[in-house]
PDB file of C-alpha atoms and ligand atoms in Angstrom:
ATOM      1  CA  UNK A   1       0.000   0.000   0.000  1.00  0.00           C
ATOM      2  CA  UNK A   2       2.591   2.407   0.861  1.00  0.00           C
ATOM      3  CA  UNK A   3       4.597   1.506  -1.808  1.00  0.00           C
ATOM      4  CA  UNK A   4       1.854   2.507  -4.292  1.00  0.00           C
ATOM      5  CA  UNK A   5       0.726   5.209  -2.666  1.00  0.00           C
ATOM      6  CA  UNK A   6       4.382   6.702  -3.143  1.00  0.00           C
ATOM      7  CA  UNK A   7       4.373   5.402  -6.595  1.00  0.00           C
ATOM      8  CA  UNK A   8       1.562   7.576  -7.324  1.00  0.00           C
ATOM      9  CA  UNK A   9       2.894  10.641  -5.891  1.00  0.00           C
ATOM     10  CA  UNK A  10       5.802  10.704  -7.680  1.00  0.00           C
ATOM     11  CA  UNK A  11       4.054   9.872 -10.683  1.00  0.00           C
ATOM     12  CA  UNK A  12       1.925  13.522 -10.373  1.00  0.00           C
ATOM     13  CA  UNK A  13       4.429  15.503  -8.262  1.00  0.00           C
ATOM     14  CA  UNK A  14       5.935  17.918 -10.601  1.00  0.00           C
ATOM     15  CA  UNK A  15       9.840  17.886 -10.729  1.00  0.00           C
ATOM     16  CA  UNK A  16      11.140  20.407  -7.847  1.00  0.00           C
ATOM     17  CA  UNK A  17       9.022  19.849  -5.684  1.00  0.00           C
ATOM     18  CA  UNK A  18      10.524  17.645  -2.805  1.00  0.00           C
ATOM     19  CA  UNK A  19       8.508  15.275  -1.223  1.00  0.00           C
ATOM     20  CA  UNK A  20       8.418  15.280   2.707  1.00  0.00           C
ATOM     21  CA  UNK A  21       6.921  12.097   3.617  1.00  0.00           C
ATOM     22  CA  UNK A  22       4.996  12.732   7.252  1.00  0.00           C
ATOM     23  CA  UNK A  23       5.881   9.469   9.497  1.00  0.00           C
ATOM     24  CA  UNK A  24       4.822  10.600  12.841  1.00  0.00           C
ATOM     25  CA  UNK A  25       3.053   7.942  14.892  1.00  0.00           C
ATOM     26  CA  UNK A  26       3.857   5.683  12.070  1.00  0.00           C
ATOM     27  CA  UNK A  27       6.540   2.729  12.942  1.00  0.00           C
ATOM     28  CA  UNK A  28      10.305   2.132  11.677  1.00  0.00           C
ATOM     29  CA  UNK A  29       9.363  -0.716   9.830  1.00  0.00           C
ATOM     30  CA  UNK A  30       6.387   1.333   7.893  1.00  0.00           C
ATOM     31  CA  UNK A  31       9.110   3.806   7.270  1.00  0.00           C
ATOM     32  CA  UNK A  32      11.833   1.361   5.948  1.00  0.00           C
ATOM     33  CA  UNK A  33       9.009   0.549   3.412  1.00  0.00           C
ATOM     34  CA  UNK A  34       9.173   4.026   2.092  1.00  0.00           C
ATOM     35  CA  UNK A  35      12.333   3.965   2.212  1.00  0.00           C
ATOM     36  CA  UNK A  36      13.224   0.701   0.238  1.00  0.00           C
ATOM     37  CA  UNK A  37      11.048   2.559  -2.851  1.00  0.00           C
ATOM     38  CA  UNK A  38      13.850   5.185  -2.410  1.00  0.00           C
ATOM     39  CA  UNK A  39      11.993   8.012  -0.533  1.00  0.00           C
ATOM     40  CA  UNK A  40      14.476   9.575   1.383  1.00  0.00           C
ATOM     41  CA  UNK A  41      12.735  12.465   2.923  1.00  0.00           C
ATOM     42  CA  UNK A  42      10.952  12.015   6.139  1.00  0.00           C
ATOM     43  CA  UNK A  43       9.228  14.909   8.621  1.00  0.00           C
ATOM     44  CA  UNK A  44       8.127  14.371  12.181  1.00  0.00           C
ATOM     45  CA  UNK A  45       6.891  16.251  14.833  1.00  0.00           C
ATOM     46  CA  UNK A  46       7.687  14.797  18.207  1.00  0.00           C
ATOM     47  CA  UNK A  47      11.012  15.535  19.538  1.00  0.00           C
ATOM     48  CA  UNK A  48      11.035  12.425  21.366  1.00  0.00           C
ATOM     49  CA  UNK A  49       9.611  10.145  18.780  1.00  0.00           C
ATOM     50  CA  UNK A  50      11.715  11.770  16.367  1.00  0.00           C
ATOM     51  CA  UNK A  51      14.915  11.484  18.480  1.00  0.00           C
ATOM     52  CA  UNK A  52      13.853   7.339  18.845  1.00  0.00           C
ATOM     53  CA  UNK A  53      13.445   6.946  14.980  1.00  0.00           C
ATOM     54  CA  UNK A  54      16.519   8.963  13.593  1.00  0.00           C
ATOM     55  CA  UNK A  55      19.021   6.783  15.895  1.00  0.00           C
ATOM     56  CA  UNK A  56      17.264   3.162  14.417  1.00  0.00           C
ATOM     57  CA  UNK A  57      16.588   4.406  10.803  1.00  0.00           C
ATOM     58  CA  UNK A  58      19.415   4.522   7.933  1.00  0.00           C
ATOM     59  CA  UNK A  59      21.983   7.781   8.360  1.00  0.00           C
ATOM     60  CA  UNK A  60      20.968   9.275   4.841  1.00  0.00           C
ATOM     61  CA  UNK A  61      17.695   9.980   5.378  1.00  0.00           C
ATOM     62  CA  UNK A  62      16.988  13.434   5.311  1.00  0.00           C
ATOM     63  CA  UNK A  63      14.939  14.781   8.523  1.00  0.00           C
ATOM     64  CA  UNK A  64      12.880  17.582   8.414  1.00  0.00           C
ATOM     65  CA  UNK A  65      11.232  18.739  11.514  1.00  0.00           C
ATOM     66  CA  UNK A  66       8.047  20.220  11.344  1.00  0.00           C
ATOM     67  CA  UNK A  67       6.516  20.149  14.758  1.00  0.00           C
ATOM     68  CA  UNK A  68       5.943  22.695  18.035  1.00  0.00           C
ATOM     69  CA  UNK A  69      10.012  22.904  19.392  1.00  0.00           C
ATOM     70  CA  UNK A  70      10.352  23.886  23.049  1.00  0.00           C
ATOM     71  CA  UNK A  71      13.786  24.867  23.616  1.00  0.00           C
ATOM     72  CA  UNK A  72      14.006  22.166  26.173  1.00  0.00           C
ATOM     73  CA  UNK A  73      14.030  19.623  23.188  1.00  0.00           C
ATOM     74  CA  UNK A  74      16.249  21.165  21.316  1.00  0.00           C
ATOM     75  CA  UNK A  75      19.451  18.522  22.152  1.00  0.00           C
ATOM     76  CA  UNK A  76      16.535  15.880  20.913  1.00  0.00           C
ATOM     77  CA  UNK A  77      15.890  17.157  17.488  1.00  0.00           C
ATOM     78  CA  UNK A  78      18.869  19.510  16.441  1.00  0.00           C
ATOM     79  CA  UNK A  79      21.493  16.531  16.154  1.00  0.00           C
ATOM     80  CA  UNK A  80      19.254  14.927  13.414  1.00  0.00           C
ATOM     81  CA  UNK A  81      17.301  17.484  12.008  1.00  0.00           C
ATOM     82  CA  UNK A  82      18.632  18.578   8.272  1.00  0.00           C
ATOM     83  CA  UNK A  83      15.734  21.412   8.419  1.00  0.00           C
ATOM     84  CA  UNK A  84      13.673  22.824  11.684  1.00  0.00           C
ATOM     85  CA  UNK A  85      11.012  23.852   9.538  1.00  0.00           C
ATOM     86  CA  UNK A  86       8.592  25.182  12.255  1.00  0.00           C
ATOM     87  CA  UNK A  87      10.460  27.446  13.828  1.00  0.00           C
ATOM     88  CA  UNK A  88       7.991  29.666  15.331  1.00  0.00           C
ATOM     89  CA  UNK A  89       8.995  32.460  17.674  1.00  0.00           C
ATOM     90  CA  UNK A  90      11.645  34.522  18.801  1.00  0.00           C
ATOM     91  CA  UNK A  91      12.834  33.059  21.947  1.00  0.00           C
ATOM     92  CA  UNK A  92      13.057  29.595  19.685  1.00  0.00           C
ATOM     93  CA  UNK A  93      15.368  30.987  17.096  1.00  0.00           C
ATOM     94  CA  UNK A  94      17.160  32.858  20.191  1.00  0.00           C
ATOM     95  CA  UNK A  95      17.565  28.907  21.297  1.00  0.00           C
ATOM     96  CA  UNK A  96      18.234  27.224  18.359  1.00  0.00           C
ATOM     97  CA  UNK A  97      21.526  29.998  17.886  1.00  0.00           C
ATOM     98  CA  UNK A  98      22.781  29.385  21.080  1.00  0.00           C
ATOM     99  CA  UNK A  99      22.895  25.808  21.024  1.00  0.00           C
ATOM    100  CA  UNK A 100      24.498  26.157  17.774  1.00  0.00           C
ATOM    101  CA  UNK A 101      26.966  28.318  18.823  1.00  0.00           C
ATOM    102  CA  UNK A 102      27.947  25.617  21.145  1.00  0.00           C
ATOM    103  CA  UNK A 103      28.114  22.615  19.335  1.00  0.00           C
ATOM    104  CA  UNK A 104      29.656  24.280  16.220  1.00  0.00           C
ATOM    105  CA  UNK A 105      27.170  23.276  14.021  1.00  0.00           C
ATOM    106  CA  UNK A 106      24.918  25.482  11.508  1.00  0.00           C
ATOM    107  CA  UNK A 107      20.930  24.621  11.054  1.00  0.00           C
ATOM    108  CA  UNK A 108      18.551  25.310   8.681  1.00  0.00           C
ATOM    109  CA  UNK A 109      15.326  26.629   9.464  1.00  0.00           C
ATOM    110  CA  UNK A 110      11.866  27.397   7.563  1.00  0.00           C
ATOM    111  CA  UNK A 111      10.128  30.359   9.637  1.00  0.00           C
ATOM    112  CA  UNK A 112       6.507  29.206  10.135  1.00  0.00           C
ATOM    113  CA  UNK A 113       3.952  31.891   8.895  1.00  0.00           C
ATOM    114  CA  UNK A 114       0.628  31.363  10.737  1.00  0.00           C
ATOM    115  CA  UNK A 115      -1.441  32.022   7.408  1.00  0.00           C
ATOM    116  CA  UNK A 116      -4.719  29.735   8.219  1.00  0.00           C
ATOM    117  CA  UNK A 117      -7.693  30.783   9.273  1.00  0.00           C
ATOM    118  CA  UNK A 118      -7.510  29.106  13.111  1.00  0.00           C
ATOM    119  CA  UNK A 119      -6.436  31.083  15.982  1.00  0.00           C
ATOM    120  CA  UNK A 120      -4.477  28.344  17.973  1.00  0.00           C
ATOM    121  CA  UNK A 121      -2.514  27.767  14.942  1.00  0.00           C
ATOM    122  CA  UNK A 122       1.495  28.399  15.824  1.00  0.00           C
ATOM    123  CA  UNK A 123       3.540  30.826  13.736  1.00  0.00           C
ATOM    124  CA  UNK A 124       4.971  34.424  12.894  1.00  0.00           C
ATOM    125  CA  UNK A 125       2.278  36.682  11.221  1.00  0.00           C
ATOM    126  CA  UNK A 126       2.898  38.210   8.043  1.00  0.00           C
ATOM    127  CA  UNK A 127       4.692  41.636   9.134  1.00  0.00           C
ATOM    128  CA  UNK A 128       6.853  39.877  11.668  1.00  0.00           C
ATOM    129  CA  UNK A 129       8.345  38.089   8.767  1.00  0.00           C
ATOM    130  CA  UNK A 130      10.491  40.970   7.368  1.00  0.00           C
ATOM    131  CA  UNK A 131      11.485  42.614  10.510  1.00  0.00           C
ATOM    132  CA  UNK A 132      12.870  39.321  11.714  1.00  0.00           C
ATOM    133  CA  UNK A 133      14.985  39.059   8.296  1.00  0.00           C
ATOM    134  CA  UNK A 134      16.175  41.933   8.606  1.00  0.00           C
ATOM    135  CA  UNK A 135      17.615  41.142  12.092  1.00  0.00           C
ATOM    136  CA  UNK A 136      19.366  37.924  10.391  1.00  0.00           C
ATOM    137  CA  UNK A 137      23.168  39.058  10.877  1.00  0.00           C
ATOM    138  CA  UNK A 138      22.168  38.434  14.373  1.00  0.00           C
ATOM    139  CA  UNK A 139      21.959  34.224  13.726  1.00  0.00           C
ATOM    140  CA  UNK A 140      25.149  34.094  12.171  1.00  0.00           C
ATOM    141  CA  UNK A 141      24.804  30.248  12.661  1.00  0.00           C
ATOM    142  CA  UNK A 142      21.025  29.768  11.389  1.00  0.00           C
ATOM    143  CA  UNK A 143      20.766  29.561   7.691  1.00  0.00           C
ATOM    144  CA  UNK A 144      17.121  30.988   6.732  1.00  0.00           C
ATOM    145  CA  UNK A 145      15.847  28.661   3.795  1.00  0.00           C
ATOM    146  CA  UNK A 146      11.967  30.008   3.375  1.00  0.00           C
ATOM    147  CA  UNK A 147       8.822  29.233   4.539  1.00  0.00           C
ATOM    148  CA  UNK A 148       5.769  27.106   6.043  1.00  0.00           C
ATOM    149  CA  UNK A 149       2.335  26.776   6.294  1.00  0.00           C
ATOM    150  CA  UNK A 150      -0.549  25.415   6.689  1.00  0.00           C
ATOM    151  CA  UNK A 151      -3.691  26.583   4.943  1.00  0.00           C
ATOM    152  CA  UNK A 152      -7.077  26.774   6.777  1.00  0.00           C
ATOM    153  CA  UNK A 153      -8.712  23.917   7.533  1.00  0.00           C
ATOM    154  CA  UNK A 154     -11.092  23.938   4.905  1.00  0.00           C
ATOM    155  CA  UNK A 155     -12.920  22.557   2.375  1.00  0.00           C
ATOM    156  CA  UNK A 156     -13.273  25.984   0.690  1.00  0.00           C
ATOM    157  CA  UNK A 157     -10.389  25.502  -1.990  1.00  0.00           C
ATOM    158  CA  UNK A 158     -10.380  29.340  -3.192  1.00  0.00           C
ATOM    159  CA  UNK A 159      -9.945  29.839   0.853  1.00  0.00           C
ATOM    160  CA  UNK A 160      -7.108  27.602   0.926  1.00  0.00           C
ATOM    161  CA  UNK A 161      -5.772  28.727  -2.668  1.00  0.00           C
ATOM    162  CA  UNK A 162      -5.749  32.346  -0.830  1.00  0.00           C
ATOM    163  CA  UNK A 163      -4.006  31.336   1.914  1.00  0.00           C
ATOM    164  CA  UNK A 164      -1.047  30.103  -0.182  1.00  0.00           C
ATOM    165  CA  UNK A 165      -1.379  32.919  -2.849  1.00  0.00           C
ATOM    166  CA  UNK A 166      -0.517  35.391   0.126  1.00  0.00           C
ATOM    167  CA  UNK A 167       2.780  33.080   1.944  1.00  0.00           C
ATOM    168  CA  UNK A 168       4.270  32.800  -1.972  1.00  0.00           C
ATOM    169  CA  UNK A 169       3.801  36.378  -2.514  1.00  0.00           C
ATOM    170  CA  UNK A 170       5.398  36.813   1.701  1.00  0.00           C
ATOM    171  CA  UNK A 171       8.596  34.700   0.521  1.00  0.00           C
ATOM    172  CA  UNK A 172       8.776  36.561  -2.990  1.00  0.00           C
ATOM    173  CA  UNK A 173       8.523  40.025  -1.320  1.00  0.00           C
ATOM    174  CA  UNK A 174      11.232  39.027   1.023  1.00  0.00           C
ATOM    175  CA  UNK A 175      13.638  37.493  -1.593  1.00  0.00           C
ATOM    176  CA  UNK A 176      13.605  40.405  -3.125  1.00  0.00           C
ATOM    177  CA  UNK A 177      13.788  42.692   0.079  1.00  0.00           C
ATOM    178  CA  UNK A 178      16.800  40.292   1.552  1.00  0.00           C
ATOM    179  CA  UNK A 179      18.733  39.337  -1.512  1.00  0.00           C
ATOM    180  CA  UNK A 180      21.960  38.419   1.185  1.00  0.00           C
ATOM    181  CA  UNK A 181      19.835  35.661   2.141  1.00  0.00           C
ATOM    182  CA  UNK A 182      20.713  33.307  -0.168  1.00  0.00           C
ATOM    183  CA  UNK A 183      19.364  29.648   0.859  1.00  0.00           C
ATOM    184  CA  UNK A 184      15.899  31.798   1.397  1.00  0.00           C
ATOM    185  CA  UNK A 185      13.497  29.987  -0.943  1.00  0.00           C
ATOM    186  CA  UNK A 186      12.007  27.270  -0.170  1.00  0.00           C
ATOM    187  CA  UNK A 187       8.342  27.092   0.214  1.00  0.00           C
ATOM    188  CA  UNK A 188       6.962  24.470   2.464  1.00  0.00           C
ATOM    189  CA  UNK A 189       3.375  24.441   1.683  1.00  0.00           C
ATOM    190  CA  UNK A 190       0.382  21.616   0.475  1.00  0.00           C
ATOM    191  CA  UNK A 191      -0.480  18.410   3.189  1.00  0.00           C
ATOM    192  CA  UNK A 192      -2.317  15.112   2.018  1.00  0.00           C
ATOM    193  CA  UNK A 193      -5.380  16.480   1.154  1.00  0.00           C
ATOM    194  CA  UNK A 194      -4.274  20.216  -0.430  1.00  0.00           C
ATOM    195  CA  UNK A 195      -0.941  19.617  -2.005  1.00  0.00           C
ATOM    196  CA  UNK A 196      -2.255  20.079  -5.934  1.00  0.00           C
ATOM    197  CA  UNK A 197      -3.373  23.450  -4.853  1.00  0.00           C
ATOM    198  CA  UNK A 198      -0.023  24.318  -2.789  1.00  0.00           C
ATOM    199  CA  UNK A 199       1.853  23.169  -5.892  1.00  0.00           C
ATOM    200  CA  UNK A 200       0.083  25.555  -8.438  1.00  0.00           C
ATOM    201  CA  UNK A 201       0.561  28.140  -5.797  1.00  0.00           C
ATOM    202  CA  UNK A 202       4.538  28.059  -6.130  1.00  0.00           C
ATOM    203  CA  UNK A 203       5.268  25.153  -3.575  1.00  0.00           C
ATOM    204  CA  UNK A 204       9.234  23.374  -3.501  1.00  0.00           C
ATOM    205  CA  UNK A 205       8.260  21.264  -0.733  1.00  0.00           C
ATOM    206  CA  UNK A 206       5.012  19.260   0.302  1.00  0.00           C
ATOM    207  CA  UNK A 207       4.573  17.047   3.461  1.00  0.00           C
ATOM    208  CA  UNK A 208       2.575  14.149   3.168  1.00  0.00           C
ATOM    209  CA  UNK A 209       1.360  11.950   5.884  1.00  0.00           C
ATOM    210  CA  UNK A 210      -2.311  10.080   5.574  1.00  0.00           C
ATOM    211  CA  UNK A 211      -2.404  10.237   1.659  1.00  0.00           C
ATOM    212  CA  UNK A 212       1.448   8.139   1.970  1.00  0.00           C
ATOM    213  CA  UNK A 213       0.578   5.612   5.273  1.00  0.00           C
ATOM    214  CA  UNK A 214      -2.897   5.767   5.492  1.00  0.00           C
ATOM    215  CA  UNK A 215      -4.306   7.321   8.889  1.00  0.00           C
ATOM    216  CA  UNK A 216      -2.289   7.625  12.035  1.00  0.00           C
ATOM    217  CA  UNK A 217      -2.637   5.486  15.014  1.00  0.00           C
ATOM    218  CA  UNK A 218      -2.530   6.450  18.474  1.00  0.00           C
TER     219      UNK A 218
HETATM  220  C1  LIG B 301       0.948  15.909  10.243  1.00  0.00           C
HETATM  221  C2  LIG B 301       1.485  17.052   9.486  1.00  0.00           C
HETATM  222  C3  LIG B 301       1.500  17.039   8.077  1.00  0.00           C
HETATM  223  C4  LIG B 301       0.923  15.897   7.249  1.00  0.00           C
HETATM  224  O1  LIG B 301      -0.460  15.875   7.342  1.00  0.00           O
HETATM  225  P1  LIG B 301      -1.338  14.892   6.425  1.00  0.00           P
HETATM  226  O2  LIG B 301      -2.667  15.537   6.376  1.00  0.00           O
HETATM  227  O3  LIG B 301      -1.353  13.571   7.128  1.00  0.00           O
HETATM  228  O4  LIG B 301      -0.700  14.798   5.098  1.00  0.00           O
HETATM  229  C5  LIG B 301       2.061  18.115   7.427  1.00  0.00           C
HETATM  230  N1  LIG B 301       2.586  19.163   8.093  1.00  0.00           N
HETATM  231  C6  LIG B 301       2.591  19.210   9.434  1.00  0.00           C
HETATM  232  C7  LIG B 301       3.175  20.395  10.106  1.00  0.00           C
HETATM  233  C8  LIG B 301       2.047  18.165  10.174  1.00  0.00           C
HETATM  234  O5  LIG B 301       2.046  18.230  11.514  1.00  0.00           O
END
């Protein structure tokens, strides 16, 4: 099943656009699966389930993760991580620097825009984008590589095509206002069951969880 769902994927993704196959609460051996049909991309979103998997699973997969970081996880996710792509405040990017700092180490990040229509949804708003940019000389060791989002949880497509019509035109405006910024453009948008519209709406990355392994168990 997995092995055709990915099939099919890959079939109708367009080229650049990276998959990010979604394996929280899914097991090693359900990811190995993905991984024997050469997926190599996998998010999560628990620091400690994350943390579990990347020490078992093979050293090239790629890890992206794309959950809520407190900075008291950070030593759980930053070893493994290749991307932090929901960094969402401040005081987390204030973290993540620090701690790489200390260990020597540089780490990519994706600044989560909160773009949906939900209120508890995590993430910068629109005009704290640019102002944090513009303060970037002050990560010297975070490398800013775009954006993510999630679009309102909808069936409304034109809603959801709105929501990612305004985070492209956020990371265009800002690649134009930061040139210096050079690993600034990747666009993390589109889930299992909006990823055609996030791709006509300038996506490089989509992260795919149900429509790859079926529904998550608790
Ligand atoms: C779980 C999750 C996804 C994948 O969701 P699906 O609907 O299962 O594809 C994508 N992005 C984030 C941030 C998630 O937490």
């Amino acid at each position: 099943m997995i092995a055709e769902r990915l099939q099919e994927l890959y079939a109708e993704l367009p080229q650049g656009v990276r998959l990010v196959a979604v394996s929280k609460f899914h097991t090693v051996s359900e990811i190995l699966e993905a991984y024997s049909m050469g997926q190599k991309v996998f998010g999560e979103n628990r620091p400690q389930e994350f943390a579990a998997k990347a020490v078992q699973l093979p050293q090239d997969i790629e890890w992206h993760f794309i959950g809520h970081l407190q900075t008291n996880k950070l030593k759980l996710v930053l070893p493994y991580a290749y991307i932090v792509e929901s960094v969402d405040s401040i005081h987390l990017l204030d973290a993540i620097e620090a701690w790489a700092e200390r260990n020597d180490r540089r780490v990519r990040v994706l600044l989560e825009v909160h773009i949906g229509a939900e209120e508890t949804k995590q993430g910068f708003s629109e005009e704290e984008v640019p102002s944090l940019l513009s303060d970037a000389a002050a990560y010297p060791h975070v490398d800013f590589c775009g954006l993510m989002g999630m679009a309102s949880h909808t069936d409304d497509e034109e809603a959801v095509a709105a929501d990612f019509a305004r985070i492209k035109a956020l990371l265009d405006r800002c690649r134009t206002d930061f040139p210096d910024l050079v690993h600034f453009r990747e666009l993390s948008i589109g889930m299992s069951d909006d990823w055609r519209i996030a791709v006509e709406h300038g996506s490089t990355e989509v992260r795919i969880g149900t429509a790859i392994f079926g529904p998550r168990k608790y």
